Structures are given as structure tokens and as C-alpha cells.
C-alpha atoms as one frame of an Amber mdcrd trajectory, in Angstrom:
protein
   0.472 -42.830 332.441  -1.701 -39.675 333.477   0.140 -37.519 330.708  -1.230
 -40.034 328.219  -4.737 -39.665 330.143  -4.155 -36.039 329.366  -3.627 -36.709
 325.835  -6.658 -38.771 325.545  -8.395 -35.981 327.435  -7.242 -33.565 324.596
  -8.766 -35.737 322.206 -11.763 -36.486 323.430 -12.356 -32.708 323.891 -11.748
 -32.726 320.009 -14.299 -35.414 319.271 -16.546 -34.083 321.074 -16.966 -31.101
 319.483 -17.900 -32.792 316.142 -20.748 -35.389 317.800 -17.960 -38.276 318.341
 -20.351 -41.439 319.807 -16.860 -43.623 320.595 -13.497 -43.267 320.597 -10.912
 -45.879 319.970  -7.480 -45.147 320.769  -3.957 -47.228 319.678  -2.634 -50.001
 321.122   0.110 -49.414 323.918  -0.946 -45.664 323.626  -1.233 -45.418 327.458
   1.738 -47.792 328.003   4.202 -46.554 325.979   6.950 -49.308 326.104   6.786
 -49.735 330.045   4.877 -52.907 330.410   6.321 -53.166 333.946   4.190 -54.564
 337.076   4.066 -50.726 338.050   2.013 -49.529 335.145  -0.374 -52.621 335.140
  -3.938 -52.584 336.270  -5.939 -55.345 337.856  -8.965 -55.297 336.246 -12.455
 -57.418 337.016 -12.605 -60.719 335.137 -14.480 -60.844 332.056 -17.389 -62.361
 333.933 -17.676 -59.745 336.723 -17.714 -57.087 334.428 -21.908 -57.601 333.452
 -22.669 -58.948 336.350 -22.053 -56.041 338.572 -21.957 -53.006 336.200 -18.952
 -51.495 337.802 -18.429 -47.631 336.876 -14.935 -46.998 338.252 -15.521 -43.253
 338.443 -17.351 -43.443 341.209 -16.545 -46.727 342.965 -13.749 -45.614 344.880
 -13.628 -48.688 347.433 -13.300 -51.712 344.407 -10.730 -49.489 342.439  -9.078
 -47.367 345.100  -5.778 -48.710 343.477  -6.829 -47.731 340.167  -6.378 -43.849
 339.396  -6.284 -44.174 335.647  -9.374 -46.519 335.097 -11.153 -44.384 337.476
 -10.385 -41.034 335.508 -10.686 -42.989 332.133 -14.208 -43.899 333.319 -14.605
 -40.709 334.333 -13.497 -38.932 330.840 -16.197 -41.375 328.947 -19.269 -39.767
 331.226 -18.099 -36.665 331.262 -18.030 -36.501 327.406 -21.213 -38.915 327.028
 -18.593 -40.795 325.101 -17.638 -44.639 324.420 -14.290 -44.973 324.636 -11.922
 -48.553 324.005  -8.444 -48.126 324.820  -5.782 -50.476 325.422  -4.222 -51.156
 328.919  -2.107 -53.805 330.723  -3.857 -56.214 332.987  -2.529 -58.456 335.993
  -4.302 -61.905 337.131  -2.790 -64.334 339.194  -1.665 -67.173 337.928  -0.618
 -70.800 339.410   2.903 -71.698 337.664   2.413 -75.281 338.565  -0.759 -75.630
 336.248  -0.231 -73.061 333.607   3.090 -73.451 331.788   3.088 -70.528 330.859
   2.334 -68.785 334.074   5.525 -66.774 335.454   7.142 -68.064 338.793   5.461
 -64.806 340.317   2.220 -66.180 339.988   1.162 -63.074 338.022   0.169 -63.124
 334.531   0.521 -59.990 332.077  -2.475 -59.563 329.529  -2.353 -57.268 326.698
  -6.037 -56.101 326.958  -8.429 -53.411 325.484 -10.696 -52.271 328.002 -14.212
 -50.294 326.970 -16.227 -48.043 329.212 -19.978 -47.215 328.216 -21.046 -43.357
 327.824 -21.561 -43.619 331.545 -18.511 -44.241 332.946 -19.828 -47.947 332.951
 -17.179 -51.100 332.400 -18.469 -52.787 329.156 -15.830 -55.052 328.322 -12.304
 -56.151 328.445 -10.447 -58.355 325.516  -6.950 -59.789 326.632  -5.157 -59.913
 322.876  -4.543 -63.746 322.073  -1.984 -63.564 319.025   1.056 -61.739 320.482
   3.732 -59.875 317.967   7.660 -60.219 317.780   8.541 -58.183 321.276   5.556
 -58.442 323.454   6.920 -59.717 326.617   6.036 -59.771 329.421   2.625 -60.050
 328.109   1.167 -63.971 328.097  -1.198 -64.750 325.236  -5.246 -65.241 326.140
  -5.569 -68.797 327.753  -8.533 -69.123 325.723  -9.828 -67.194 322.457 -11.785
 -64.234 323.716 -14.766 -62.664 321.742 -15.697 -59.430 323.410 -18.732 -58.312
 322.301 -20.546 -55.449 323.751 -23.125 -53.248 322.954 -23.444 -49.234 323.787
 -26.315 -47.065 325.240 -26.480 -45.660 321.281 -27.765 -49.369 320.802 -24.901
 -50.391 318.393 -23.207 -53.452 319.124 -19.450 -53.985 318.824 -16.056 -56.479
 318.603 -12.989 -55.640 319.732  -9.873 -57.334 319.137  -5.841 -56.235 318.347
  -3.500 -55.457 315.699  -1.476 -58.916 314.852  -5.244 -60.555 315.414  -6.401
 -59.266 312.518  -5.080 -61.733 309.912  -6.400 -64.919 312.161  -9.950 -67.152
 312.276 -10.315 -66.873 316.530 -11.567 -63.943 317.071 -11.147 -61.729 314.082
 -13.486 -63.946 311.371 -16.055 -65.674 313.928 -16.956 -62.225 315.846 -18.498
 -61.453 312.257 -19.262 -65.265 310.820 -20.685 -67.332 313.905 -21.620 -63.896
 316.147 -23.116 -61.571 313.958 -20.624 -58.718 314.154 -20.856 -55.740 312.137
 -18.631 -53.254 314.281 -15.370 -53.802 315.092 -13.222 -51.443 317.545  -9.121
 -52.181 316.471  -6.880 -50.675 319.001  -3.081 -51.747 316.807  -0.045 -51.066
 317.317   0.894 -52.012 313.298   4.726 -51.727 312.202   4.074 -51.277 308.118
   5.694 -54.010 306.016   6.066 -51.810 302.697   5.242 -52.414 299.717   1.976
 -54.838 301.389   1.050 -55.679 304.912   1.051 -51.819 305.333  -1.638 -50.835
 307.941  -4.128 -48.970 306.080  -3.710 -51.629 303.308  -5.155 -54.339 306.316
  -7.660 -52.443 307.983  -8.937 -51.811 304.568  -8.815 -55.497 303.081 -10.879
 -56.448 306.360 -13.209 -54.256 306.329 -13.831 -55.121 302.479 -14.209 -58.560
 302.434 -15.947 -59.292 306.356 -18.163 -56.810 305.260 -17.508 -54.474 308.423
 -17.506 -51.084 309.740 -13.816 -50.688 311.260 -12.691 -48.262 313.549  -8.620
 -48.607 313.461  -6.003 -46.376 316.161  -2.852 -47.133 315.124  -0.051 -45.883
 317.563   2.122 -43.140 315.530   6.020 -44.036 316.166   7.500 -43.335 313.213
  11.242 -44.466 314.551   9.677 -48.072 314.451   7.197 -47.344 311.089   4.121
 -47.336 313.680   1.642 -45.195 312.019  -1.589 -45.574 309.916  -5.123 -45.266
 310.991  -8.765 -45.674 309.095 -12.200 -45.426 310.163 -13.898 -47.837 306.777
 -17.259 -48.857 305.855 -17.097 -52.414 303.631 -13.611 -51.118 302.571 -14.788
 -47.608 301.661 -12.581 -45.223 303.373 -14.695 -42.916 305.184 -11.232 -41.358
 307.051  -7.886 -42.301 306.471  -4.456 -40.776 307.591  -0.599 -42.265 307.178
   2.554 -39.739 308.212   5.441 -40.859 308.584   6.610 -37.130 310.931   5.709
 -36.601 314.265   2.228 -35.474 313.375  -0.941 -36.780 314.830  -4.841 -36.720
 314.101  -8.168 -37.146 315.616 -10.014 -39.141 312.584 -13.488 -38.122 312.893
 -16.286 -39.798 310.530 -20.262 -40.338 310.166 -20.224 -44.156 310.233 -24.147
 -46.281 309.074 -24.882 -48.480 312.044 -25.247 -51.004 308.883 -22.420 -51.177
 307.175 -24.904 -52.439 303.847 -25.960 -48.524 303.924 -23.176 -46.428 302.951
 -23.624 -45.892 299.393 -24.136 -41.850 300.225 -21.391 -41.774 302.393 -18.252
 -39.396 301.154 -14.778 -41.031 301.218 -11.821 -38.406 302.740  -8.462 -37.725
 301.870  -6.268 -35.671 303.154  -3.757 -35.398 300.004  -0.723 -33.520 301.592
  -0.505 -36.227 304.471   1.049 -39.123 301.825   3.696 -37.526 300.041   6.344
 -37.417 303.002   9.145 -39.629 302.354  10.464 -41.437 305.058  13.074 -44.263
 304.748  14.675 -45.519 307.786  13.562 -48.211 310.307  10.328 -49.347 308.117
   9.814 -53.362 308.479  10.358 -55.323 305.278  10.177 -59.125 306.744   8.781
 -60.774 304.412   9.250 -64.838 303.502  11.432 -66.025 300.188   8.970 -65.098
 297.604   9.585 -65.939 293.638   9.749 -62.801 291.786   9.250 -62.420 287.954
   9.998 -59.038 286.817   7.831 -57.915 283.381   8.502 -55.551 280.898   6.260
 -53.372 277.921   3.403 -51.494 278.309   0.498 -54.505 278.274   0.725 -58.319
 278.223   0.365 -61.075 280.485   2.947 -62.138 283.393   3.017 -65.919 285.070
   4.762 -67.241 287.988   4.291 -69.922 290.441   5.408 -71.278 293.708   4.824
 -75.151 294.593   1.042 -75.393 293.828  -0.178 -71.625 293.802   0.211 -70.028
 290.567  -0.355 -65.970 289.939  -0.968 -64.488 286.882  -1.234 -60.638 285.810
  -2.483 -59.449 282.876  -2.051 -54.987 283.071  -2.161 -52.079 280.706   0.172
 -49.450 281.720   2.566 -46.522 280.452   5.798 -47.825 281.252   8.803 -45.841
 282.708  12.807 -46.851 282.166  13.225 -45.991 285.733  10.902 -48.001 287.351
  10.619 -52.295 287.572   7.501 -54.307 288.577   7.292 -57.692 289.190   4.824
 -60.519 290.100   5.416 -62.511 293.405   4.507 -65.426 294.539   4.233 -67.146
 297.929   2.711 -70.516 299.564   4.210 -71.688 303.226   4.358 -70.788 306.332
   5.165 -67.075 307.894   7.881 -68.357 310.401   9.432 -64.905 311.044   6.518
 -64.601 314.070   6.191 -65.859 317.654   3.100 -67.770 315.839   3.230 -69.361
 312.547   0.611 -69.138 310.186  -0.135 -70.152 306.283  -0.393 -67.962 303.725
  -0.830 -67.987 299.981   0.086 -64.793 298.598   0.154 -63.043 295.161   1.442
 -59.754 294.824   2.207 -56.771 291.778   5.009 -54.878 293.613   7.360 -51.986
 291.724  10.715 -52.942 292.407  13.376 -49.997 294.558  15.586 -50.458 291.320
  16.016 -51.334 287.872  17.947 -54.849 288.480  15.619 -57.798 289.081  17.651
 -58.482 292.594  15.587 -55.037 293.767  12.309 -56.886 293.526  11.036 -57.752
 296.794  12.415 -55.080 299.193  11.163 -52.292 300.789   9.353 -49.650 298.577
   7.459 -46.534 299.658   6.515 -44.211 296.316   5.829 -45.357 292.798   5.477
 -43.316 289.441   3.874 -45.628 286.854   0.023 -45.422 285.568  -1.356 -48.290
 285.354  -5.019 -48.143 283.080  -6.378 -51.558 284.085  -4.293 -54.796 285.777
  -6.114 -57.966 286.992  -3.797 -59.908 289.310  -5.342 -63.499 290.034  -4.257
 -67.051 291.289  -4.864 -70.800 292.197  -5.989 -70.311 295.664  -6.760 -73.388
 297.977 -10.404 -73.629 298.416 -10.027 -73.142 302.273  -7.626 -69.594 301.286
  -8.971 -66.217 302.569  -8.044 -63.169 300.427  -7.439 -60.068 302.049  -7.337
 -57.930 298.814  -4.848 -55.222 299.460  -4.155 -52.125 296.754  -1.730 -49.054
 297.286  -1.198 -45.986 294.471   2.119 -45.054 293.796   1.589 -41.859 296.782
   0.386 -44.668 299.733  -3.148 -43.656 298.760  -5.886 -46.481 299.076  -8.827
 -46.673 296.764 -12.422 -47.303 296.855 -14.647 -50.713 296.435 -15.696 -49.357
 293.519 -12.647 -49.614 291.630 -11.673 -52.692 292.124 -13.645 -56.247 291.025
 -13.314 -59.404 293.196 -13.894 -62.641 292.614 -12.833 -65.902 294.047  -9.058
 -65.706 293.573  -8.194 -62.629 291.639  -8.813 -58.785 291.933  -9.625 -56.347
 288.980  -8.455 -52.536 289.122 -11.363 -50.546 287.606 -10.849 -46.863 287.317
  -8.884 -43.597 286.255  -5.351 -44.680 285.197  -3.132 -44.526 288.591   0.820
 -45.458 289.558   0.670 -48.156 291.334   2.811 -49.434 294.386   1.617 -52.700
 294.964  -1.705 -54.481 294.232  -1.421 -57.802 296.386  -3.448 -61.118 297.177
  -2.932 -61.784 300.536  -4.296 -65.702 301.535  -4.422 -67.186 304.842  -5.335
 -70.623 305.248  -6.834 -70.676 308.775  -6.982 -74.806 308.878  -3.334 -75.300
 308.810
């Protein structure tokens, strides 16, 4: 674990330079896989942690058995620096009250831990909504909402990865607590053509109306890559490689996110042209696909009692199929199912209708306007999701939303997928 504290070291040496106020870094970046008792760490429980203002840097006596929070806490004062990064935790446990409590009376917590620019324990967030392959790692007993708020005077959320696309905590930190900044530690494996990280951290920010900091771990043997720092969905830095490349994203980010009108979006353009084909996720539900054809017109298809529509203006290619997909039911293919309503534009990976649904990663086609829209349940939240044909994402600005359907407005581009994705959070 103390080569990844080197790591994080290197980093923070790097965002330092350019004024960095926090750092977020990826989810099961210090762990790397071994999610043994060895590499855990038994942290203070959430309520100790502002009642006695422990800075493990220099309290050798309460965390004597603790090298790496002490030198993390020690790497945040050293570099005046908040820093959130993601850490097993151990708490006892009694197996004969908790089912779900091991027979060793210890319980594993996935859990992103912040330190203040001090050295100072702010916070710690044990991760409630646990992805395919998380064991040993229990879910939160209860839904945490870790709020905190720095010596730079902004206050933050923090939550992880899979949590993003649930009510408890990822909606109510901003609806019922008054959240603006979220920290997003993820460990994300892309689902291509949608569900792609960038394509998430994006949609959230958009419509919660957030400033998002997102550290995705980069593993490209498992399709883990795909970070964003976004203010109200504009990207303000961005990166998605698919080679054993990594990058400090650095950004000036408004304490409100309602005041980033003069704020410059980034690209990097050589970063998204690297193919990369093998071990990418495509699990995705039986969707109805309706493949379309011409250069303008208007495409239907439904699925029990969502219907999609698209209505597009393109320059169409005889070596590249689109369709319109449609989705209502339950996500079973998860430790935790959920409801979703989804519409999606997709390009197909062939010219045969049977191509339509799986996994796609480039797309040639301009497309000059496309409105993709559907029949929603009142209670459905729309992440609005929108990929160009290179795995770019693009700005507010260019696209319209309203209740149930999303407008492309802009410069014609090739699209890879422009996608509706609804959760219904009551069911």
C-alpha cells in the first residue's frame, strides 16, 4: 500500500504546483484488488471523527497501527491540500444480530476517507450500493451522507461509483442537504455504447446541478478508466484512454456551480481516438431495437408502457446502422436491482439489425440535429447521456432538455449514442 502512497505523493506534488485546493483519487486506488484483513484500516466511527478532531499525522498513540492514514494525513498538511481517497475499513460486528455480519465478528466497509488541509480527519463514507465482485466488503448498515466542509470554506458530499445512479445518498446530499460539491472516488467498468463513465459523471452533474470531481481507477484489462472534473455538466477537464496512460486532471472549479458561464471547457483531442476492444462490459438488459434508415425522418418503438421516439437529420453512411432502443424493468444483472426506463440512439457494430445492441466504441456518421424523447413515468429521473462518434462528450449548451426528451443543438457531429437513461427510485 505505501507504493500507492508514493503514487499519490507524486500526484499531489503535481497538483500542487498548479494551486490544487483538493484532490480526489479512484476508488480501490490504494487497495488494488487485495481487500484482505491485512490491508484494512480501523478507522474512528463516523461520530468520533468531529468530536475529537483527530489529525493522524501526529497522533501517534490512537493510530500507532495505522502507517498509511498517518502519512496520508501527513501528505494533505504538507501540501496544504484536501485530499478524499478511498480505503478499506474494519468494525466489529456481532454475527448473532447482524445477518450480515461475518462469523469473525469483523465487518469490511468500502469507505472514502477525507483529511482537511491540516492533516485533520474530516470524514469517512462507507459505500452503501456494492457492485458485481465486491466481497468481502458488507454494504453501509444505514445510508450514509458525509458531508463536510474544508478550511477553503467550501462544503462537500462524497459518495462511490455504483451510488451514483441511486436516491440514498447520491440525490438527497443535493435535494434535502443542500449539496453543491460532490467528491466521486469510482471504480467505473464502461458499459459501451451508454453507461460509459464520463457519459455518468456528466449526466449528474447536468441535471443535480453540481460541481463533480470524478477519479476513476485506470485498468484498462477490466475497461476501468474515465475521469471528469464538471460544472452543471460543462466539462471543465475530461480524460478517457484506454493504454496504460494516466493523468492528474487539474481545473478552476466556481464554488457555485450557477457561476461558470466564463469558465473554458478542455479537451485533450489525441486521448479519444485509441481503439481498444477486449474485456469492455456490455451487460445490458433485453432491450427492443428498431433499426432506421435515410438521411431524416422519424423512428418509433416501444416497450410495455414507455414509448421512444427520434426524429434526426443526418448524412447517412452504407457502412454504418443506428437504431432506437427501448427499455422499462428491472436491471437484475446487479447484486441490487433497480428500475429503469431507458431510451437510447445507439450505431449498431454492423450492418445486420442482430448487431444493434452490442458493444460499440467509434462511430462515423454526422448527425445535424436529432431529438430523442419518451413516455417517462412521472416519478422517472433522466440522466441525459450523449457520446460523438470519437468518445467525446459535449457541452450544456448543445443539447435542450425537457421533461422526457433531449435535443442535440450544434455543429453537425457522428454520433455514438445519445441515450435517456430513467431510474425510478420508488420501485
Amino acid at each position: 500500500m505505501m507504493l500507492n502512497v508514493d503514487k499519490y505523493e507524486q500526484y499531489m506534488t503535481q497538483a500542487n504546483a498548479s494551486g490544487a485546493q483538493i484532490i480526489v483519487v479512484p476508488e480501490d486506488g490504494m487497495l488494488g484488488g487485495q481487500e484482505s484483513l491485512a490491508y484494512m484500516q480501523n478507522l474512528p466511527t463516523r461520530d468520533e471523527i468531529p468530536q475529537r478532531n483527530f489529525v493522524p499525522c501526529d497522533d501517534l498513540d490512537t493510530f500507532a497501527n495505522e502507517p498509511v492514514l498517518r502519512r496520508l494525513s501527513c501528505l494533505a498538511r504538507r501540501f496544504s491540500m484536501a485530499l478524499v481517497v478511498n480505503l478499506g475499513d474494519v468494525q466489529p460486528c456481532q454475527p448473532l444480530v447482524d445477518d450480515r455480519c461475518p462469523r469473525t465478528g469483523l465487518s469490511f466497509y468500502n469507505t472514502d476517507v477525507v483529511f482537511d488541509t491540516d492533516g485533520k480527519l474530516l470524514a469517512k463514507y462507507h459505500k452503501r450500493h456494492l457492485y458485481t465482485g465486491e466481497k468481502p466488503f458488507v454494504p453501509a448498515k444505514t445510508v450514509d451522507y458525509a458531508i463536510f466542509e474544508t478550511s477553503f470554506g467550501v462544503k462537500f458530499g462524497v459518495f462511490t461509483c455504483f451510488d451514483i445512479l441511486f436516491e440514498k445518498p447520491a440525490h438527497l446530499l443535493v435535494t434535502q442537504y443542500g449539496v453543491r460539491n460532490i467528491a466521486f472516488p469510482t471504480a467505473w467498468v464502461n458499459e459501451f455504447p451508454y453507461l460509459v463513465s464520463t457519459e455518468v459523471q456528466q449526466a449528474y452533474s447536468r441535471s443535480m446541478g453540481v460541481n463533480l470531481l470524478a477519479a476513476n481507477i485506470h485498468v484498462p484489462s477490466f475497461a476501468g478508466t474515465g475521469s471528469g472534473i464538471y460544472s452543471k455538466g460543462r466539462v471543465l477537464a475530461e480524460f478517457m484512454n484506454f493504454q496504460n496512460e494516466t493523468k492528474v486532471l487539474i481545473a478552476r472549479v466556481p464554488v457555485n456551480p450557477d457561476n461558470n458561464a466564463s469558465l473554458m471547457s478542455h479537451y485533450d483531442d489525441d486521448e479519444y481516438y485509441d481503439e481498444y476492444e477486449d474485456g469492455i462490459s456490455g451487460n445490458h438488459p433485453a432491450f427492443i431495437y428498431k433499426p432506421f434508415y435515410g438521411n431524416e425522418g422519424n423512428v418509433d418503438v416501444c416497450y410495455e408502457n414507455l414509448c421512444c421516439h427520434l426524429k434526426f437529420s443526418r448524412s447517412a453512411r452504407d457502412d454504418e446502422l443506428y437504431a432506437l432502443g427501448a427499455f422499462s424493468g428491472f436491471n437484475t444483472s446487479e447484486p441490487e436491482k433497480y428500475k429503469m426506463q431507458v431510451c437510447t440512439l445507439l450505431k449498431c457494430t454492423g450492418t445486420h439489425p442482430s448487431s444493434c445492441g452490442q458493444q460499440v466504441f467509434t462511430a462515423a456518421t454526422p448527425f445535424e440535429s436529432l431529438i430523442v424523447s419518451g413516455t417517462f413515468s412521472e416519478s422517472t429521473f433522466i440522466y441525459p447521456m450523449f457520446m460523438t462518434g470519437n468518445r467525446h462528450l459535449v457541452n450544456p449548451q448543445n443539447l435542450h432538455l425537457e421533461k422526457g426528451s433531449m435535443a442535440y443543438i450544434g455543429d453537425s457531429v457522428p454520433v455514438l449514442t445519445a441515450t435517456l437513461y430513467g431510474r425510478i427510485f420508488t420501485e
